[in-house]
């Protein structure tokens, strides 16, 4: 979100960062997995292992929808609002805090919602390929053992967690934007 705000509000930073970011955006998140496996080893925390490659792939999957929506939201802020606030004596920080950020919040929340959804898709795909612990592994393991009930339970668990994640993002949006009529 901060990177999207910087790129969306500053032409200088947009010219420097956006071409590189846009070059990486079309790469499917799961395509990053082989590099992530080489670069990020699994992190052992006692008897539990944290699959850093899968976490990186999930991060990439969620990163670009959040970034893109934040950039577009910041770009769409009417320049008249900025000028009006400045003419009333607002500093650049005040304009950002009281004009740009509130105007960009709906796009940020939309990006977070999309990012959460794509994050769940990529976590399942990454666990399918890495064989790491988690629901994706449980689903593929159940499939290999012809345990359809395990596959269905895994799918339902992903759906329930995805729904809960989306509900949290929606609640965050309602809390951050009390002026917004969502229903």
Coordinates of N, CA, C and O in Angstrom, one line a residue:
X1 N 0.8 -1.2 0.0 CA 0.0 0.0 0.0 C 0.9 1.3 0.0 O 0.6 2.2 -0.8
X2 N 1.9 1.3 0.9 CA 2.7 2.6 0.8 C 3.4 2.8 -0.5 O 3.5 3.9 -1.0
X3 N 3.9 1.7 -1.1 CA 4.5 1.8 -2.4 C 3.5 2.3 -3.5 O 3.9 3.1 -4.3
X4 N 2.3 1.8 -3.4 CA 1.3 2.2 -4.4 C 0.9 3.7 -4.2 O 0.7 4.4 -5.2
X5 N 0.9 4.1 -2.9 CA 0.7 5.5 -2.7 C 1.8 6.4 -3.2 O 1.5 7.5 -3.8
X6 N 3.0 6.0 -3.0 CA 4.2 6.8 -3.5 C 4.1 6.8 -5.0 O 4.3 7.9 -5.6
X7 N 3.9 5.7 -5.7 CA 3.9 5.7 -7.2 C 2.7 6.4 -7.7 O 2.8 7.1 -8.7
X8 N 1.6 6.3 -7.0 CA 0.4 6.9 -7.5 C 0.3 8.4 -7.3 O -0.5 9.1 -8.0
X9 N 1.1 8.9 -6.4 CA 1.0 10.4 -6.1 C 2.2 11.2 -6.6 O 2.2 12.4 -6.6
X10 N 3.3 10.5 -7.0 CA 4.5 11.2 -7.5 C 4.9 10.7 -8.9 O 5.2 9.6 -9.1
X11 N 4.9 11.7 -9.8 CA 5.3 11.4 -11.2 C 6.7 10.9 -11.2 O 7.1 10.0 -12.0
X12 N 7.6 11.5 -10.4 CA 9.0 11.1 -10.4 C 9.2 9.7 -10.0 O 9.9 8.9 -10.7
X13 N 8.5 9.2 -8.9 CA 8.6 7.8 -8.5 C 7.9 6.9 -9.4 O 8.3 5.8 -9.6
X14 N 6.8 7.4 -10.0 CA 6.1 6.6 -11.0 C 7.1 6.3 -12.2 O 7.2 5.1 -12.7
X15 N 7.8 7.3 -12.7 CA 8.7 7.1 -13.8 C 9.8 6.2 -13.5 O 10.3 5.4 -14.3
X16 N 10.3 6.2 -12.2 CA 11.4 5.3 -11.8 C 11.0 3.9 -11.5 O 11.7 3.0 -11.8
X17 N 9.8 3.7 -10.8 CA 9.5 2.4 -10.3 C 8.4 1.6 -11.2 O 8.5 0.4 -11.3
X18 N 7.5 2.3 -11.8 CA 6.4 1.7 -12.4 C 6.8 0.8 -13.6 O 6.2 -0.3 -13.7
X19 N 7.7 1.2 -14.4 CA 8.1 0.2 -15.5 C 8.6 -1.1 -15.0 O 8.3 -2.2 -15.5
X20 N 9.5 -1.1 -14.0 CA 10.0 -2.3 -13.4 C 8.9 -3.2 -12.8 O 8.8 -4.4 -13.0
X21 N 8.0 -2.5 -12.0 CA 6.9 -3.2 -11.4 C 6.0 -3.8 -12.4 O 5.5 -4.9 -12.3
X22 N 5.7 -3.0 -13.5 CA 4.8 -3.5 -14.5 C 5.4 -4.7 -15.3 O 4.7 -5.5 -15.8
X23 N 6.7 -4.7 -15.4 CA 7.4 -5.8 -16.1 C 7.2 -7.2 -15.3 O 7.1 -8.2 -15.9
X24 N 7.2 -7.1 -14.0 CA 7.0 -8.3 -13.2 C 5.6 -8.7 -13.0 O 5.3 -9.8 -12.6
X25 N 4.6 -7.8 -13.1 CA 3.2 -8.0 -12.8 C 2.6 -9.2 -13.6 O 1.9 -10.0 -13.1
X26 N 2.9 -9.3 -14.9 CA 2.3 -10.4 -15.7 C 2.8 -11.8 -15.4 O 2.2 -12.8 -15.8
X27 N 3.9 -11.9 -14.6 CA 4.5 -13.2 -14.3 C 3.6 -13.9 -13.3 O 3.3 -13.3 -12.2
X28 N 3.0 -15.1 -13.6 CA 2.2 -15.8 -12.6 C 2.9 -16.0 -11.3 O 4.1 -16.4 -11.3
X29 N 2.2 -15.8 -10.2 CA 2.9 -16.0 -8.9 C 3.5 -17.4 -8.7 O 4.6 -17.5 -8.2
X30 N 2.9 -18.4 -9.2 CA 3.4 -19.8 -9.0 C 4.7 -20.0 -9.8 O 5.5 -20.8 -9.5
X31 N 4.9 -19.1 -10.8 CA 6.2 -19.3 -11.6 C 7.4 -18.8 -10.8 O 8.5 -19.2 -11.1
X32 N 7.1 -18.1 -9.7 CA 8.2 -17.7 -8.8 C 8.7 -18.8 -7.9 O 9.7 -18.7 -7.2
X33 N 7.9 -19.8 -7.8 CA 8.2 -20.9 -6.8 C 9.6 -21.5 -7.0 O 10.3 -21.7 -6.0
X34 N 10.0 -21.9 -8.2 CA 11.4 -22.5 -8.3 C 12.5 -21.6 -7.7 O 13.4 -22.0 -7.0
X35 N 12.4 -20.3 -8.1 CA 13.4 -19.3 -7.6 C 13.2 -19.2 -6.1 O 14.2 -19.1 -5.3
X36 N 12.0 -19.1 -5.6 CA 11.8 -19.0 -4.1 C 12.3 -20.2 -3.4 O 12.8 -20.0 -2.3
X37 N 12.2 -21.4 -3.9 CA 12.7 -22.6 -3.3 C 14.3 -22.5 -3.1 O 14.8 -22.9 -2.1
X38 N 14.9 -21.9 -4.2 CA 16.4 -21.8 -4.1 C 16.8 -20.7 -3.2 O 17.7 -20.9 -2.4
X39 N 16.1 -19.6 -3.2 CA 16.5 -18.4 -2.4 C 16.1 -18.5 -1.0 O 16.8 -18.1 -0.1
X40 N 14.9 -19.0 -0.7 CA 14.3 -19.0 0.7 C 14.2 -20.4 1.2 O 13.4 -21.2 0.8
X41 N 15.1 -20.8 2.1 CA 15.0 -22.1 2.7 C 13.8 -22.1 3.7 O 13.3 -21.1 4.1
X42 N 13.3 -23.3 4.0 CA 12.3 -23.5 5.0 C 12.9 -23.1 6.4 O 14.0 -23.4 6.7
X43 N 12.1 -22.4 7.1 CA 12.5 -21.9 8.4 C 12.0 -22.8 9.5 O 10.7 -23.1 9.6
X44 N 12.9 -23.4 10.3 CA 12.4 -24.4 11.3 C 12.3 -23.6 12.6 O 13.2 -22.9 13.1
X45 N 11.1 -23.7 13.2 CA 10.8 -23.1 14.5 C 10.4 -24.3 15.4 O 9.2 -24.6 15.6
X46 N 11.4 -24.8 16.1 CA 11.2 -26.0 16.9 C 10.7 -27.2 16.1 O 11.4 -27.6 15.1
X47 N 9.6 -27.7 16.4 CA 9.1 -28.9 15.6 C 8.2 -28.5 14.4 O 7.8 -29.3 13.6
X48 N 8.0 -27.2 14.2 CA 7.2 -26.6 13.1 C 8.1 -26.0 12.1 O 9.1 -25.3 12.4
X49 N 7.8 -26.2 10.8 CA 8.6 -25.7 9.7 C 7.7 -24.7 9.0 O 6.6 -25.0 8.6
X50 N 8.3 -23.5 8.8 CA 7.6 -22.4 8.0 C 8.1 -22.5 6.6 O 9.3 -22.2 6.3
X51 N 7.2 -22.7 5.6 CA 7.6 -22.8 4.2 C 7.8 -21.4 3.6 O 6.8 -20.9 3.0
X52 N 8.9 -20.8 3.7 CA 9.2 -19.5 3.2 C 8.9 -19.4 1.7 O 8.4 -18.4 1.3
X53 N 9.3 -20.4 0.9 CA 9.0 -20.3 -0.5 C 7.5 -20.1 -0.8 O 7.1 -19.3 -1.6
X54 N 6.7 -20.9 -0.1 CA 5.2 -20.7 -0.3 C 4.7 -19.4 0.2 O 3.9 -18.7 -0.5
X55 N 5.3 -18.9 1.3 CA 4.9 -17.6 1.8 C 5.3 -16.5 0.8 O 4.5 -15.5 0.6
X56 N 6.4 -16.6 0.2 CA 6.9 -15.6 -0.8 C 5.9 -15.6 -2.0 O 5.5 -14.6 -2.5
X57 N 5.5 -16.8 -2.5 CA 4.6 -16.9 -3.6 C 3.3 -16.3 -3.3 O 2.6 -15.6 -4.1
X58 N 2.8 -16.5 -2.1 CA 1.5 -15.9 -1.6 C 1.7 -14.4 -1.6 O 0.8 -13.6 -2.0
X59 N 2.8 -13.9 -1.1 CA 3.1 -12.5 -1.1 C 3.0 -11.9 -2.5 O 2.4 -10.9 -2.7
X60 N 3.7 -12.5 -3.4 CA 3.7 -12.1 -4.8 C 2.2 -12.1 -5.4 O 1.8 -11.2 -6.1
X61 N 1.5 -13.1 -5.1 CA 0.1 -13.2 -5.6 C -0.8 -12.1 -5.0 O -1.6 -11.6 -5.8
X62 N -0.6 -11.7 -3.8 CA -1.4 -10.6 -3.2 C -0.8 -9.2 -3.5 O -1.6 -8.3 -3.6
X63 N 0.5 -9.1 -3.8 CA 1.1 -7.9 -3.9 C 0.6 -7.0 -5.1 O 0.3 -5.9 -4.9
X64 N 0.5 -7.6 -6.3 CA 0.2 -6.8 -7.4 C -1.2 -6.3 -7.5 O -1.5 -5.2 -7.9
X65 N -2.2 -7.1 -7.1 CA -3.6 -6.5 -7.0 C -3.7 -5.3 -6.0 O -4.3 -4.3 -6.3
X66 N -3.0 -5.5 -4.9 CA -3.0 -4.4 -3.9 C -2.3 -3.2 -4.5 O -2.8 -2.0 -4.4
X67 N -1.1 -3.4 -5.0 CA -0.3 -2.3 -5.6 C -1.1 -1.6 -6.7 O -1.2 -0.3 -6.7
X68 N -1.6 -2.3 -7.7 CA -2.3 -1.7 -8.8 C -3.5 -0.9 -8.4 O -3.7 0.2 -8.9
X69 N -4.3 -1.5 -7.5 CA -5.5 -0.7 -7.1 C -5.1 0.5 -6.3 O -5.8 1.5 -6.4
X70 N -4.1 0.4 -5.5 CA -3.7 1.6 -4.7 C -3.1 2.7 -5.6 O -3.5 3.9 -5.5
X71 N -2.3 2.3 -6.6 CA -1.8 3.3 -7.6 C -3.0 4.0 -8.3 O -3.0 5.2 -8.4
X72 N -3.9 3.2 -8.8 CA -5.0 3.8 -9.6 C -5.9 4.6 -8.7 O -6.4 5.7 -9.1
X73 N -6.1 4.2 -7.5 CA -6.9 5.0 -6.5 C -6.2 6.4 -6.3 O -6.9 7.4 -6.2
X74 N -4.9 6.3 -6.1 CA -4.2 7.6 -5.8 C -4.2 8.5 -7.1 O -4.3 9.7 -6.9
X75 N -4.1 7.9 -8.2 CA -4.1 8.7 -9.5 C -5.4 9.3 -9.7 O -5.5 10.4 -10.3
X76 N -6.5 8.7 -9.3 CA -7.9 9.2 -9.6 C -8.3 10.3 -8.6 O -9.4 10.8 -8.8
X77 N -7.5 10.7 -7.7 CA -7.9 11.8 -6.8 C -8.0 13.1 -7.6 O -7.0 13.4 -8.3
X78 N -9.1 13.7 -7.5 CA -9.2 15.0 -8.3 C -8.2 16.0 -7.8 O -8.1 16.3 -6.6
X79 N -7.5 16.6 -8.8 CA -6.5 17.6 -8.4 C -7.1 18.8 -7.8 O -6.4 19.6 -7.1
X80 N -8.4 19.1 -8.2 CA -9.0 20.2 -7.6 C -9.1 20.1 -6.0 O -9.1 21.1 -5.3
X81 N -9.3 18.9 -5.6 CA -9.4 18.7 -4.1 C -8.1 19.0 -3.5 O -8.0 19.7 -2.4
X82 N -7.0 18.6 -4.1 CA -5.6 18.9 -3.6 C -5.4 20.4 -3.6 O -5.0 21.0 -2.6
X83 N -5.8 21.1 -4.7 CA -5.6 22.5 -4.8 C -6.5 23.3 -3.8 O -6.0 24.3 -3.2
X84 N -7.7 22.8 -3.6 CA -8.6 23.4 -2.6 C -8.0 23.3 -1.2 O -8.0 24.3 -0.5
X85 N -7.5 22.2 -0.8 CA -6.9 22.0 0.5 C -5.7 22.9 0.7 O -5.5 23.6 1.7
X86 N -4.9 23.0 -0.4 CA -3.7 23.8 -0.3 C -4.1 25.3 -0.2 O -3.4 26.1 0.5
X87 N -5.1 25.7 -0.9 CA -5.5 27.1 -0.9 C -6.1 27.5 0.5 O -6.1 28.6 0.9
X88 N -6.5 26.5 1.3 CA -7.0 26.7 2.6 C -5.9 26.6 3.7 O -6.1 26.6 4.9
X89 N -4.6 26.5 3.2 CA -3.5 26.4 4.0 C -2.9 25.1 4.4 O -2.1 25.0 5.3
X90 N -3.4 24.0 3.8 CA -3.0 22.7 4.1 C -1.6 22.5 3.6 O -1.2 22.8 2.5
X91 N -0.7 21.8 4.4 CA 0.6 21.4 3.9 C 0.5 20.2 3.1 O -0.6 19.6 3.0
X92 N 1.6 19.8 2.5 CA 1.6 18.6 1.6 C 1.2 17.4 2.5 O 0.5 16.5 2.0
X93 N 1.7 17.3 3.7 CA 1.3 16.2 4.6 C -0.1 16.2 4.9 O -0.8 15.1 5.0
X94 N -0.7 17.4 5.1 CA -2.1 17.5 5.4 C -3.0 17.1 4.2 O -4.0 16.4 4.4
X95 N -2.5 17.5 3.0 CA -3.3 17.1 1.8 C -3.2 15.6 1.7 O -4.3 15.0 1.4
X96 N -2.1 15.0 1.9 CA -2.0 13.6 1.8 C -2.9 12.9 2.8 O -3.7 12.0 2.5
X97 N -2.8 13.3 4.1 CA -3.6 12.7 5.2 C -5.1 12.9 5.1 O -5.9 12.0 5.3
X98 N -5.5 14.1 4.7 CA -6.9 14.5 4.7 C -7.6 14.4 3.4 O -8.9 14.4 3.3
X99 N -6.9 14.3 2.3 CA -7.5 14.3 0.9 C -7.1 13.0 0.2 O -8.0 12.2 -0.2
X100 N -5.8 12.8 0.0 CA -5.4 11.7 -0.9 C -5.7 10.3 -0.2 O -6.3 9.5 -0.9
X101 N -5.3 10.2 1.0 CA -5.5 8.9 1.7 C -7.0 8.5 1.8 O -7.4 7.4 1.4
X102 N -7.9 9.4 2.3 CA -9.3 9.0 2.3 C -9.9 8.7 1.0 O -10.7 7.8 0.8
X103 N -9.5 9.5 -0.1 CA -10.0 9.3 -1.4 C -9.5 8.0 -2.0 O -10.2 7.4 -2.9
X104 N -8.3 7.5 -1.6 CA -7.8 6.3 -2.1 C -8.2 5.0 -1.3 O -8.1 3.9 -1.8
X105 N -8.7 5.2 -0.1 CA -9.1 4.0 0.7 C -10.1 3.0 0.0 O -9.8 1.8 0.1
X106 N -11.1 3.5 -0.7 CA -11.9 2.5 -1.4 C -11.1 1.6 -2.4 O -11.3 0.4 -2.4
X107 N -10.2 2.2 -3.1 CA -9.4 1.4 -4.0 C -8.4 0.5 -3.2 O -8.1 -0.7 -3.7
X108 N -7.9 0.9 -2.1 CA -7.0 0.1 -1.3 C -7.7 -1.1 -0.8 O -7.2 -2.2 -0.8
X109 N -8.9 -0.9 -0.3 CA -9.7 -2.0 0.3 C -10.1 -3.0 -0.8 O -10.1 -4.2 -0.6
X110 N -10.4 -2.5 -2.0 CA -10.7 -3.4 -3.1 C -9.4 -4.2 -3.5 O -9.5 -5.4 -3.7
X111 N -8.3 -3.5 -3.5 CA -7.0 -4.3 -3.8 C -6.8 -5.3 -2.7 O -6.3 -6.4 -3.0
X112 N -7.0 -5.0 -1.4 CA -6.8 -5.9 -0.3 C -7.7 -7.1 -0.5 O -7.3 -8.3 -0.3
X113 N -9.0 -6.8 -0.9 CA -9.9 -7.9 -1.1 C -9.5 -8.9 -2.2 O -9.5 -10.1 -2.1
X114 N -9.1 -8.3 -3.3 CA -8.6 -9.1 -4.4 C -7.3 -9.8 -4.0 O -7.1 -11.0 -4.4
X115 N -6.4 -9.1 -3.3 CA -5.1 -9.7 -2.9 C -5.3 -10.9 -1.9 O -4.7 -11.9 -2.1
X116 N -6.3 -10.8 -1.0 CA -6.6 -11.9 -0.1 C -7.1 -13.1 -0.9 O -6.7 -14.3 -0.7
X117 N -8.0 -12.9 -1.9 CA -8.5 -14.0 -2.7 C -7.4 -14.7 -3.5 O -7.3 -15.9 -3.5
X118 N -6.6 -13.9 -4.1 CA -5.5 -14.4 -4.9 C -4.4 -15.1 -4.0 O -3.8 -16.1 -4.4
X119 N -4.3 -14.5 -2.8 CA -3.4 -15.2 -1.8 C -3.8 -16.6 -1.5 O -3.0 -17.5 -1.4
X120 N -5.1 -16.8 -1.3 CA -5.6 -18.2 -1.0 C -5.4 -19.1 -2.2 O -5.1 -20.3 -2.0
X121 N -5.6 -18.6 -3.4 CA -5.4 -19.4 -4.6 C -3.9 -19.8 -4.7 O -3.6 -21.0 -4.9
X122 N -3.0 -18.8 -4.4 CA -1.6 -19.2 -4.6 C -1.1 -20.0 -3.4 O -0.2 -20.8 -3.6
X123 N -1.7 -19.9 -2.2 CA -1.2 -20.7 -1.1 C -1.5 -22.1 -1.4 O -0.7 -23.0 -1.1
X124 N -2.7 -22.4 -1.9 CA -3.0 -23.8 -2.2 C -2.1 -24.3 -3.3 O -1.6 -25.4 -3.2
X125 N -1.9 -23.5 -4.4 CA -1.1 -24.0 -5.5 C 0.4 -24.2 -5.0 O 1.0 -25.2 -5.4
X126 N 0.9 -23.3 -4.2 CA 2.3 -23.4 -3.7 C 2.4 -24.7 -2.8 O 3.4 -25.4 -3.0
X127 N 1.4 -24.9 -2.0 CA 1.5 -26.1 -1.1 C 1.4 -27.4 -1.9 O 1.9 -28.4 -1.6
X128 N 0.6 -27.3 -3.0 CA 0.5 -28.5 -3.9 C 1.8 -28.8 -4.5 O 2.2 -30.0 -4.6
X129 N 2.6 -27.8 -4.9 CA 3.9 -28.1 -5.5 C 5.0 -28.3 -4.5 O 5.9 -29.1 -4.9
X130 N 5.0 -27.7 -3.4 CA 6.1 -27.8 -2.5 C 5.9 -29.0 -1.5 O 6.9 -29.5 -0.9
X131 N 4.7 -29.5 -1.4 CA 4.4 -30.6 -0.5 C 4.5 -30.1 1.0 O 4.7 -30.9 1.9
X132 N 4.5 -28.8 1.2 CA 4.6 -28.3 2.5 C 3.4 -28.5 3.3 O 2.3 -28.9 2.8
X133 N 3.4 -28.3 4.6 CA 2.3 -28.5 5.4 C 1.2 -27.4 5.1 O 1.5 -26.3 4.8
X134 N 0.0 -27.9 5.1 CA -1.1 -26.9 4.9 C -2.2 -27.6 4.2 O -2.3 -28.8 3.9
X135 N -3.2 -26.7 3.8 CA -4.4 -27.2 3.2 C -4.2 -27.7 1.8 O -4.8 -28.7 1.4
X136 N -3.3 -27.0 1.0 CA -3.0 -27.5 -0.3 C -2.4 -28.9 -0.3 O -2.8 -29.7 -1.1
X137 N -1.5 -29.1 0.6 CA -0.9 -30.4 0.7 C -1.9 -31.4 1.1 O -1.9 -32.6 0.6
X138 N -2.8 -31.1 2.1 CA -3.8 -32.0 2.5 C -4.7 -32.4 1.4 O -5.1 -33.6 1.2
X139 N -5.1 -31.4 0.5 CA -5.9 -31.7 -0.6 C -5.3 -32.7 -1.6 O -5.9 -33.7 -2.0
X140 N -4.0 -32.4 -2.0 CA -3.3 -33.3 -2.9 C -3.0 -34.6 -2.3 O -3.1 -35.7 -3.0
X141 N -2.7 -34.7 -1.0 CA -2.4 -35.9 -0.4 C -3.7 -36.8 -0.3 O -3.6 -38.0 -0.6
X142 N -4.8 -36.2 0.0 CA -6.1 -36.9 0.0 C -6.4 -37.4 -1.4 O -7.0 -38.5 -1.6
X143 N -6.1 -36.6 -2.4 CA -6.4 -37.0 -3.8 C -5.5 -38.3 -4.2 O -6.0 -39.2 -4.8
X144 N -4.3 -38.2 -3.8 CA -3.4 -39.3 -4.1 C -3.8 -40.6 -3.4 O -3.6 -41.7 -3.9
X145 N -4.3 -40.5 -2.2 CA -4.7 -41.7 -1.4 C -6.2 -42.0 -1.7 O -6.7 -42.9 -1.1
X146 N -6.8 -41.4 -2.7 CA -8.2 -41.6 -3.0 C -9.1 -41.4 -1.8 O -10.1 -42.1 -1.7
X147 N -8.8 -40.4 -1.0 CA -9.7 -40.1 0.1 C -10.4 -38.8 -0.2 O -10.0 -37.7 0.2
X148 N -11.5 -39.0 -0.9 CA -12.3 -37.9 -1.4 C -12.8 -37.0 -0.3 O -12.9 -35.8 -0.4
X149 N -13.1 -37.6 0.9 CA -13.6 -36.8 2.0 C -12.6 -35.8 2.5 O -12.9 -34.7 2.9
X150 N -11.3 -36.2 2.5 CA -10.2 -35.4 2.9 C -10.1 -34.2 1.9 O -9.9 -33.0 2.3
X151 N -10.2 -34.5 0.6 CA -10.2 -33.5 -0.4 C -11.3 -32.4 -0.2 O -11.1 -31.2 -0.2
X152 N -12.5 -32.9 0.0 CA -13.7 -32.1 0.2 C -13.5 -31.2 1.5 O -13.8 -30.0 1.5
X153 N -13.0 -31.8 2.5 CA -12.9 -31.1 3.8 C -11.8 -30.0 3.6 O -12.0 -28.9 4.1
X154 N -10.7 -30.3 2.9 CA -9.7 -29.3 2.6 C -10.2 -28.2 1.8 O -9.9 -27.0 2.1
X155 N -11.0 -28.5 0.8 CA -11.6 -27.5 -0.1 C -12.6 -26.6 0.7 O -12.6 -25.4 0.6
X156 N -13.4 -27.2 1.6 CA -14.3 -26.5 2.4 C -13.6 -25.6 3.4 O -14.0 -24.4 3.7
X157 N -12.5 -26.1 3.9 CA -11.7 -25.3 4.9 C -11.1 -24.1 4.2 O -11.1 -23.0 4.7
X158 N -10.6 -24.3 3.0 CA -10.0 -23.1 2.2 C -11.2 -22.1 1.9 O -11.0 -20.9 2.1
X159 N -12.3 -22.6 1.6 CA -13.5 -21.7 1.3 C -13.8 -20.9 2.6 O -14.1 -19.7 2.5
X160 N -13.9 -21.6 3.7 CA -14.3 -21.0 5.0 C -13.2 -19.9 5.4 O -13.5 -18.8 5.8
X161 N -11.9 -20.3 5.3 CA -10.9 -19.3 5.6 C -10.8 -18.2 4.6 O -10.6 -17.0 5.0
X162 N -11.1 -18.4 3.4 CA -11.2 -17.4 2.4 C -12.3 -16.4 2.7 O -12.2 -15.2 2.6
X163 N -13.5 -17.0 3.0 CA -14.6 -16.2 3.4 C -14.3 -15.3 4.6 O -14.6 -14.1 4.7
X164 N -13.7 -15.9 5.6 CA -13.3 -15.2 6.9 C -12.3 -14.1 6.6 O -12.5 -13.0 7.1
X165 N -11.4 -14.3 5.7 CA -10.4 -13.3 5.3 C -11.1 -12.2 4.6 O -10.8 -11.0 4.9
X166 N -12.0 -12.5 3.7 CA -12.7 -11.4 3.0 C -13.6 -10.6 4.0 O -13.7 -9.4 3.8
X167 N -14.2 -11.3 4.9 CA -15.0 -10.6 5.9 C -14.1 -9.7 6.8 O -14.6 -8.6 7.1
X168 N -12.9 -10.1 7.1 CA -12.0 -9.2 7.8 C -11.7 -8.0 7.0 O -11.6 -6.9 7.6
X169 N -11.4 -8.2 5.7 CA -11.1 -7.0 4.9 C -12.3 -6.1 4.8 O -12.1 -4.9 4.9
X170 N -13.4 -6.6 4.6 CA -14.6 -5.8 4.6 C -14.9 -5.1 5.9 O -15.2 -3.9 5.9
X171 N -14.6 -5.7 7.0 CA -14.8 -5.1 8.3 C -13.7 -3.9 8.5 O -14.0 -2.9 9.0
X172 N -12.5 -4.2 8.0 CA -11.5 -3.2 8.0 C -11.9 -2.0 7.2 O -11.8 -0.8 7.6
X173 N -12.5 -2.2 6.0 CA -13.0 -1.2 5.2 C -14.1 -0.4 5.8 O -14.1 0.9 5.8
X174 N -15.0 -1.1 6.5 CA -16.1 -0.4 7.2 C -15.6 0.5 8.3 O -16.1 1.6 8.6
X175 N -14.5 0.0 9.0 CA -13.9 0.7 10.1 C -13.2 1.9 9.6 O -13.2 3.0 10.2
X176 N -12.4 1.8 8.5 CA -11.6 2.9 8.0 C -12.4 3.9 7.3 O -12.0 5.1 7.1
X177 N -13.6 3.5 6.7 CA -14.4 4.4 5.9 C -15.8 4.5 6.5 O -16.8 4.0 5.8
X178 N -16.0 5.0 7.7 CA -17.3 5.0 8.2 C -18.3 5.9 7.4 O -19.5 5.7 7.5
X179 N -17.8 6.7 6.5 CA -18.7 7.6 5.7 C -19.2 6.8 4.5 O -20.2 7.2 3.8
X180 N -18.6 5.6 4.2 CA -19.0 4.9 3.0 C -20.3 4.1 3.3 O -20.4 3.4 4.3
X181 N -21.2 4.1 2.3 CA -22.4 3.3 2.4 C -22.1 2.0 1.6 O -22.0 2.0 0.4
X182 N -21.9 0.9 2.3 CA -21.5 -0.4 1.6 C -22.8 -1.2 1.3 O -22.7 -2.1 0.6
X183 N -23.9 -0.9 1.9 CA -25.1 -1.7 1.7 C -26.2 -0.9 1.2 O -26.5 0.1 1.5

